[in-house]
Amino acid sequence: MSTTFHRTKAAEAIVELRALPRPSEVPQRPKSLPADSITILEELFQPREVDEHNISLLTRAVRTHGALTPVVVWAAGDKVYLLDGHHRMAAYEGANWTDEVPVEFFEGTVEDALAEAGERNSHVRLPMTTADKQNHAWKMEALGNYSLNFIAAKAGVSKAQVARMRDVKKTLGNLAQCFPTWRAARRHAEGMEPQPDFDPETFKDEQSRRYANRLADEFGNKLSSNPELAAMAFAIHFGRKLPDLFNQLREVMTPAQIEQADKEAENDDF
């Protein structure tokens, strides 16, 4: 059975942005903007996984100290797009920030903006993972017309790896824009199946046990003997994902455990 491939959202987005008019002269840019006037296009300009723990810490910083360092934005058409500062924008939302957000405008083409987003996000303050860097390098190679040295420098990967990506792009041809990750593109170019068959429930069970063992090695019984402290730590770590954790905990609890927890909650109310 043949497989139908479609261009990634990033590939579709960059085509649309290329078609937007660019000003002949750079206009006077504001130093701040309302948060809801900044368009977030994660599929193109967010090369890094969201870190909820970092968002939680930044949210506290907003509540305590006010505005954070300027986010980097890029104007195209009648919109302003976020290049760097996704965690800061999430923190403003979490802190119910109502003032304008400090901004720094980046000037250039959409290809320049894509490269700038990768370079800004590779700063030491919250390092990109190896996979993040590889995926952004692949995005630049698949969607743009950058030099090998430029991609290596902007994405933070080796020249040899970019050369390998260039070979894979040549092998894939037009299909190169259908793969959002370097791993998926490489596997397809090598004639490999997208994903091996596996039992997701078995995988989740084994992975959860590994995580539990790592927690035990690091904390011993400090978390299990002090649920309140554990809850406070998890609240900071999970941030906006805390309600999801709460729902998942009820999914893995037995009916008896849920009944006991509900009774204890009722007793705490009196």
Short mmCIF file of C-alpha atoms in Angstrom, two decimals:
data_model
loop_
_atom_site.label_atom_id
_atom_site.label_comp_id
_atom_site.label_asym_id
_atom_site.label_seq_id
_atom_site.Cartn_x
_atom_site.Cartn_y
_atom_site.Cartn_z
CA MET A 1 0.00 0.00 0.00
CA SER A 2 1.44 3.36 -1.03
CA THR A 3 1.87 6.13 1.50
CA THR A 4 0.75 9.70 0.82
CA PHE A 5 3.15 12.35 2.10
CA HIS A 6 2.24 15.94 2.86
CA ARG A 7 4.42 18.95 3.45
CA THR A 8 5.00 19.79 7.10
CA LYS A 9 3.24 22.73 8.75
CA ALA A 10 6.60 24.50 8.79
CA ALA A 11 6.97 24.05 5.03
CA GLU A 12 3.46 25.41 4.44
CA ALA A 13 4.12 28.35 6.77
CA ILE A 14 7.38 29.39 5.14
CA VAL A 15 5.73 29.43 1.70
CA GLU A 16 2.99 31.74 3.00
CA LEU A 17 5.48 34.03 4.76
CA ARG A 18 7.66 34.33 1.65
CA ALA A 19 4.65 35.67 -0.24
CA LEU A 20 3.99 38.48 2.24
CA PRO A 21 5.14 41.99 1.28
CA ARG A 22 8.27 43.38 2.91
CA PRO A 23 8.70 47.12 3.61
CA SER A 24 11.19 48.93 1.37
CA GLU A 25 12.42 50.84 4.42
CA VAL A 26 12.53 49.68 8.02
CA PRO A 27 9.83 51.62 9.91
CA GLN A 28 10.11 52.90 13.46
CA ARG A 29 9.58 49.89 15.71
CA PRO A 30 7.95 49.99 19.17
CA LYS A 31 9.81 48.80 22.26
CA SER A 32 6.81 46.91 23.61
CA LEU A 33 3.63 45.28 22.31
CA PRO A 34 0.40 43.83 23.74
CA ALA A 35 0.90 40.10 24.27
CA ASP A 36 -2.12 39.20 22.14
CA SER A 37 -0.67 41.07 19.14
CA ILE A 38 2.31 38.68 18.94
CA THR A 39 1.68 35.64 16.75
CA ILE A 40 3.25 32.38 17.91
CA LEU A 41 4.18 30.05 15.05
CA GLU A 42 5.76 27.17 16.96
CA GLU A 43 6.07 24.81 14.00
CA LEU A 44 8.51 27.22 12.32
CA PHE A 45 10.13 29.38 14.97
CA GLN A 46 10.20 27.19 18.10
CA PRO A 47 13.10 24.74 17.66
CA ARG A 48 13.07 23.61 21.28
CA GLU A 49 10.74 21.50 23.41
CA VAL A 50 8.77 23.51 25.96
CA ASP A 51 10.17 23.20 29.49
CA GLU A 52 7.29 23.54 31.95
CA HIS A 53 9.67 23.79 34.92
CA ASN A 54 11.36 26.80 33.36
CA ILE A 55 7.99 28.39 32.58
CA SER A 56 6.97 27.93 36.21
CA LEU A 57 10.14 29.67 37.42
CA LEU A 58 9.71 32.51 34.92
CA THR A 59 6.08 32.94 35.95
CA ARG A 60 7.19 33.45 39.54
CA ALA A 61 9.78 35.96 38.35
CA VAL A 62 7.10 37.95 36.50
CA ARG A 63 4.87 38.02 39.57
CA THR A 64 7.76 39.09 41.80
CA HIS A 65 9.83 41.40 39.61
CA GLY A 66 7.64 42.36 36.68
CA ALA A 67 8.60 42.32 32.99
CA LEU A 68 11.34 39.98 31.79
CA THR A 69 14.02 40.63 29.17
CA PRO A 70 12.61 41.53 25.72
CA VAL A 71 11.33 38.76 23.49
CA VAL A 72 12.55 38.78 19.88
CA VAL A 73 9.91 39.34 17.20
CA TRP A 74 9.82 39.63 13.41
CA ALA A 75 7.26 41.54 11.34
CA ALA A 76 5.80 40.19 8.10
CA GLY A 77 2.67 41.49 6.39
CA ASP A 78 0.36 42.86 9.07
CA LYS A 79 1.52 40.46 11.80
CA VAL A 80 4.37 40.24 14.29
CA TYR A 81 5.81 36.76 14.88
CA LEU A 82 7.67 35.49 17.93
CA LEU A 83 11.21 34.27 17.17
CA ASP A 84 12.64 33.87 20.66
CA GLY A 85 10.90 34.03 24.02
CA HIS A 86 8.25 31.29 23.93
CA HIS A 87 8.87 30.43 27.58
CA ARG A 88 8.69 34.09 28.57
CA MET A 89 5.40 34.56 26.71
CA ALA A 90 3.95 31.51 28.48
CA ALA A 91 5.13 32.98 31.78
CA TYR A 92 3.34 36.27 31.08
CA GLU A 93 0.17 34.30 30.37
CA GLY A 94 0.57 32.24 33.55
CA ALA A 95 1.10 35.39 35.62
CA ASN A 96 -1.98 37.08 34.07
CA TRP A 97 0.27 39.90 32.86
CA THR A 98 -1.81 42.79 31.49
CA ASP A 99 0.88 45.34 30.59
CA GLU A 100 2.65 45.35 27.25
CA VAL A 101 5.52 42.92 26.69
CA PRO A 102 9.04 44.30 26.03
CA VAL A 103 10.14 43.36 22.51
CA GLU A 104 13.19 43.51 20.26
CA PHE A 105 12.51 43.51 16.51
CA PHE A 106 14.60 41.42 14.13
CA GLU A 107 14.84 42.66 10.56
CA GLY A 108 15.38 40.33 7.61
CA THR A 109 13.79 37.76 5.31
CA VAL A 110 11.87 34.72 6.53
CA GLU A 111 15.01 32.65 5.94
CA ASP A 112 16.95 35.09 8.12
CA ALA A 113 14.23 34.86 10.78
CA LEU A 114 14.31 31.05 10.78
CA ALA A 115 18.09 31.06 11.26
CA GLU A 116 17.85 33.71 13.98
CA ALA A 117 15.26 31.68 15.89
CA GLY A 118 17.63 28.72 16.02
CA GLU A 119 20.64 30.75 17.08
CA ARG A 120 18.74 32.63 19.79
CA ASN A 121 17.30 29.43 21.22
CA SER A 122 20.71 27.77 21.42
CA HIS A 123 21.90 30.24 24.07
CA VAL A 124 23.19 28.80 27.32
CA ARG A 125 20.31 30.06 29.48
CA LEU A 126 18.23 26.97 28.52
CA PRO A 127 20.28 24.76 26.21
CA MET A 128 18.65 22.99 23.30
CA THR A 129 18.93 19.22 23.33
CA THR A 130 20.94 17.45 20.64
CA ALA A 131 17.68 16.36 19.00
CA ASP A 132 16.39 19.96 19.05
CA LYS A 133 19.55 21.19 17.33
CA GLN A 134 19.44 18.40 14.74
CA ASN A 135 15.78 19.02 13.97
CA HIS A 136 16.33 22.75 13.54
CA ALA A 137 19.33 22.12 11.28
CA TRP A 138 17.20 19.74 9.23
CA LYS A 139 14.40 22.32 9.03
CA MET A 140 16.87 24.91 7.71
CA GLU A 141 18.30 22.43 5.19
CA ALA A 142 14.90 21.19 4.00
CA LEU A 143 13.15 24.56 3.79
CA GLY A 144 15.89 27.04 2.96
CA ASN A 145 18.85 27.64 0.72
CA TYR A 146 21.55 28.19 3.32
CA SER A 147 25.23 27.33 3.09
CA LEU A 148 26.56 24.31 4.95
CA ASN A 149 28.71 26.45 7.25
CA PHE A 150 25.81 28.80 8.00
CA ILE A 151 23.48 25.99 9.10
CA ALA A 152 26.18 24.41 11.26
CA ALA A 153 26.87 27.72 13.01
CA LYS A 154 23.24 28.76 13.52
CA ALA A 155 21.89 25.37 14.63
CA GLY A 156 24.92 24.34 16.67
CA VAL A 157 25.64 21.07 14.86
CA SER A 158 28.73 19.80 13.06
CA LYS A 159 29.47 20.48 9.40
CA ALA A 160 29.66 16.73 8.82
CA GLN A 161 26.11 16.33 10.08
CA VAL A 162 24.82 19.09 7.81
CA ALA A 163 26.60 17.41 4.89
CA ARG A 164 24.80 14.18 5.77
CA MET A 165 21.50 16.09 5.87
CA ARG A 166 22.29 17.52 2.45
CA ASP A 167 22.73 14.00 1.08
CA VAL A 168 19.44 12.90 2.63
CA LYS A 169 17.64 15.93 1.17
CA LYS A 170 19.01 15.04 -2.27
CA THR A 171 17.79 11.46 -1.84
CA LEU A 172 14.32 12.52 -0.71
CA GLY A 173 13.84 15.24 -3.32
CA ASN A 174 10.48 16.99 -2.89
CA LEU A 175 9.65 14.66 0.00
CA ALA A 176 12.26 16.41 2.16
CA GLN A 177 9.66 18.99 3.19
CA CYS A 178 7.35 16.22 4.46
CA PHE A 179 9.51 15.20 7.43
CA PRO A 180 9.54 17.49 10.49
CA THR A 181 12.39 15.67 12.27
CA TRP A 182 15.88 14.67 11.19
CA ARG A 183 15.37 11.12 12.49
CA ALA A 184 12.22 10.58 10.42
CA ALA A 185 13.85 11.99 7.27
CA ARG A 186 16.97 9.88 7.72
CA ARG A 187 14.99 6.69 8.34
CA HIS A 188 12.87 7.20 5.24
CA ALA A 189 15.90 7.96 3.07
CA GLU A 190 17.49 4.74 4.31
CA GLY A 191 14.37 2.76 3.45
CA MET A 192 13.50 2.06 7.06
CA GLU A 193 10.03 1.85 8.55
CA PRO A 194 8.89 5.10 10.22
CA GLN A 195 8.44 3.40 13.59
CA PRO A 196 8.97 -0.21 14.67
CA ASP A 197 5.97 -2.07 16.08
CA PHE A 198 5.79 -2.00 19.84
CA ASP A 199 3.27 -2.35 22.63
CA PRO A 200 2.63 1.18 23.96
CA GLU A 201 1.30 -0.05 27.30
CA THR A 202 4.38 -2.20 27.89
CA PHE A 203 6.61 0.70 26.91
CA LYS A 204 4.86 3.09 29.32
CA ASP A 205 5.05 0.55 32.14
CA GLU A 206 8.77 -0.05 31.63
CA GLN A 207 9.54 3.67 31.23
CA SER A 208 7.57 4.63 34.35
CA ARG A 209 9.46 2.04 36.38
CA ARG A 210 12.77 3.44 35.16
CA TYR A 211 11.70 6.94 36.17
CA ALA A 212 10.56 5.67 39.58
CA ASN A 213 13.91 3.98 40.11
CA ARG A 214 15.75 7.20 39.23
CA LEU A 215 13.63 9.14 41.72
CA ALA A 216 14.38 6.56 44.39
CA ASP A 217 18.11 6.70 43.66
CA GLU A 218 18.10 10.50 43.89
CA PHE A 219 15.69 11.12 46.78
CA GLY A 220 15.34 7.85 48.68
CA ASN A 221 12.15 8.11 50.75
CA LYS A 222 12.23 11.93 51.01
CA LEU A 223 9.34 12.35 48.57
CA SER A 224 7.18 9.44 49.72
CA SER A 225 7.56 10.41 53.39
CA ASN A 226 6.60 14.04 52.75
CA PRO A 227 3.74 14.18 50.20
CA GLU A 228 3.22 17.92 50.78
CA LEU A 229 6.82 18.72 49.86
CA ALA A 230 6.61 16.33 46.90
CA ALA A 231 3.42 18.06 45.72
CA MET A 232 5.05 21.49 45.96
CA ALA A 233 8.07 20.27 43.97
CA PHE A 234 5.87 18.70 41.29
CA ALA A 235 3.78 21.88 41.10
CA ILE A 236 6.92 23.83 40.23
CA HIS A 237 8.18 21.20 37.81
CA PHE A 238 4.91 20.60 35.92
CA GLY A 239 3.72 24.20 35.89
CA ARG A 240 0.79 24.52 33.46
CA LYS A 241 0.72 20.73 33.08
CA LEU A 242 -0.20 20.20 36.75
CA PRO A 243 -3.93 19.61 36.01
CA ASP A 244 -2.90 16.92 33.50
CA LEU A 245 -0.80 15.25 36.20
CA PHE A 246 -3.74 15.39 38.62
CA ASN A 247 -6.02 13.71 36.07
CA GLN A 248 -3.43 11.05 35.25
CA LEU A 249 -2.90 10.29 38.95
CA ARG A 250 -6.60 9.55 39.32
CA GLU A 251 -6.36 7.27 36.29
CA VAL A 252 -3.65 5.11 37.87
CA MET A 253 -5.16 5.10 41.37
CA THR A 254 -7.39 2.24 42.50
CA PRO A 255 -11.02 3.01 43.48
CA ALA A 256 -10.09 2.42 47.12
CA GLN A 257 -7.23 4.92 46.90
CA ILE A 258 -9.50 7.52 45.29
CA GLU A 259 -12.12 7.00 48.00
CA GLN A 260 -9.49 7.38 50.71
CA ALA A 261 -8.08 10.55 49.09
CA ASP A 262 -11.57 12.07 48.79
CA LYS A 263 -12.32 11.33 52.44
CA GLU A 264 -9.04 12.91 53.57
CA ALA A 265 -9.81 15.98 51.45
CA GLU A 266 -13.25 16.26 53.09
CA ASN A 267 -11.69 16.01 56.56
CA ASP A 268 -9.19 18.75 55.68
CA ASP A 269 -12.12 21.04 54.81
CA PHE A 270 -13.48 20.90 58.38
#
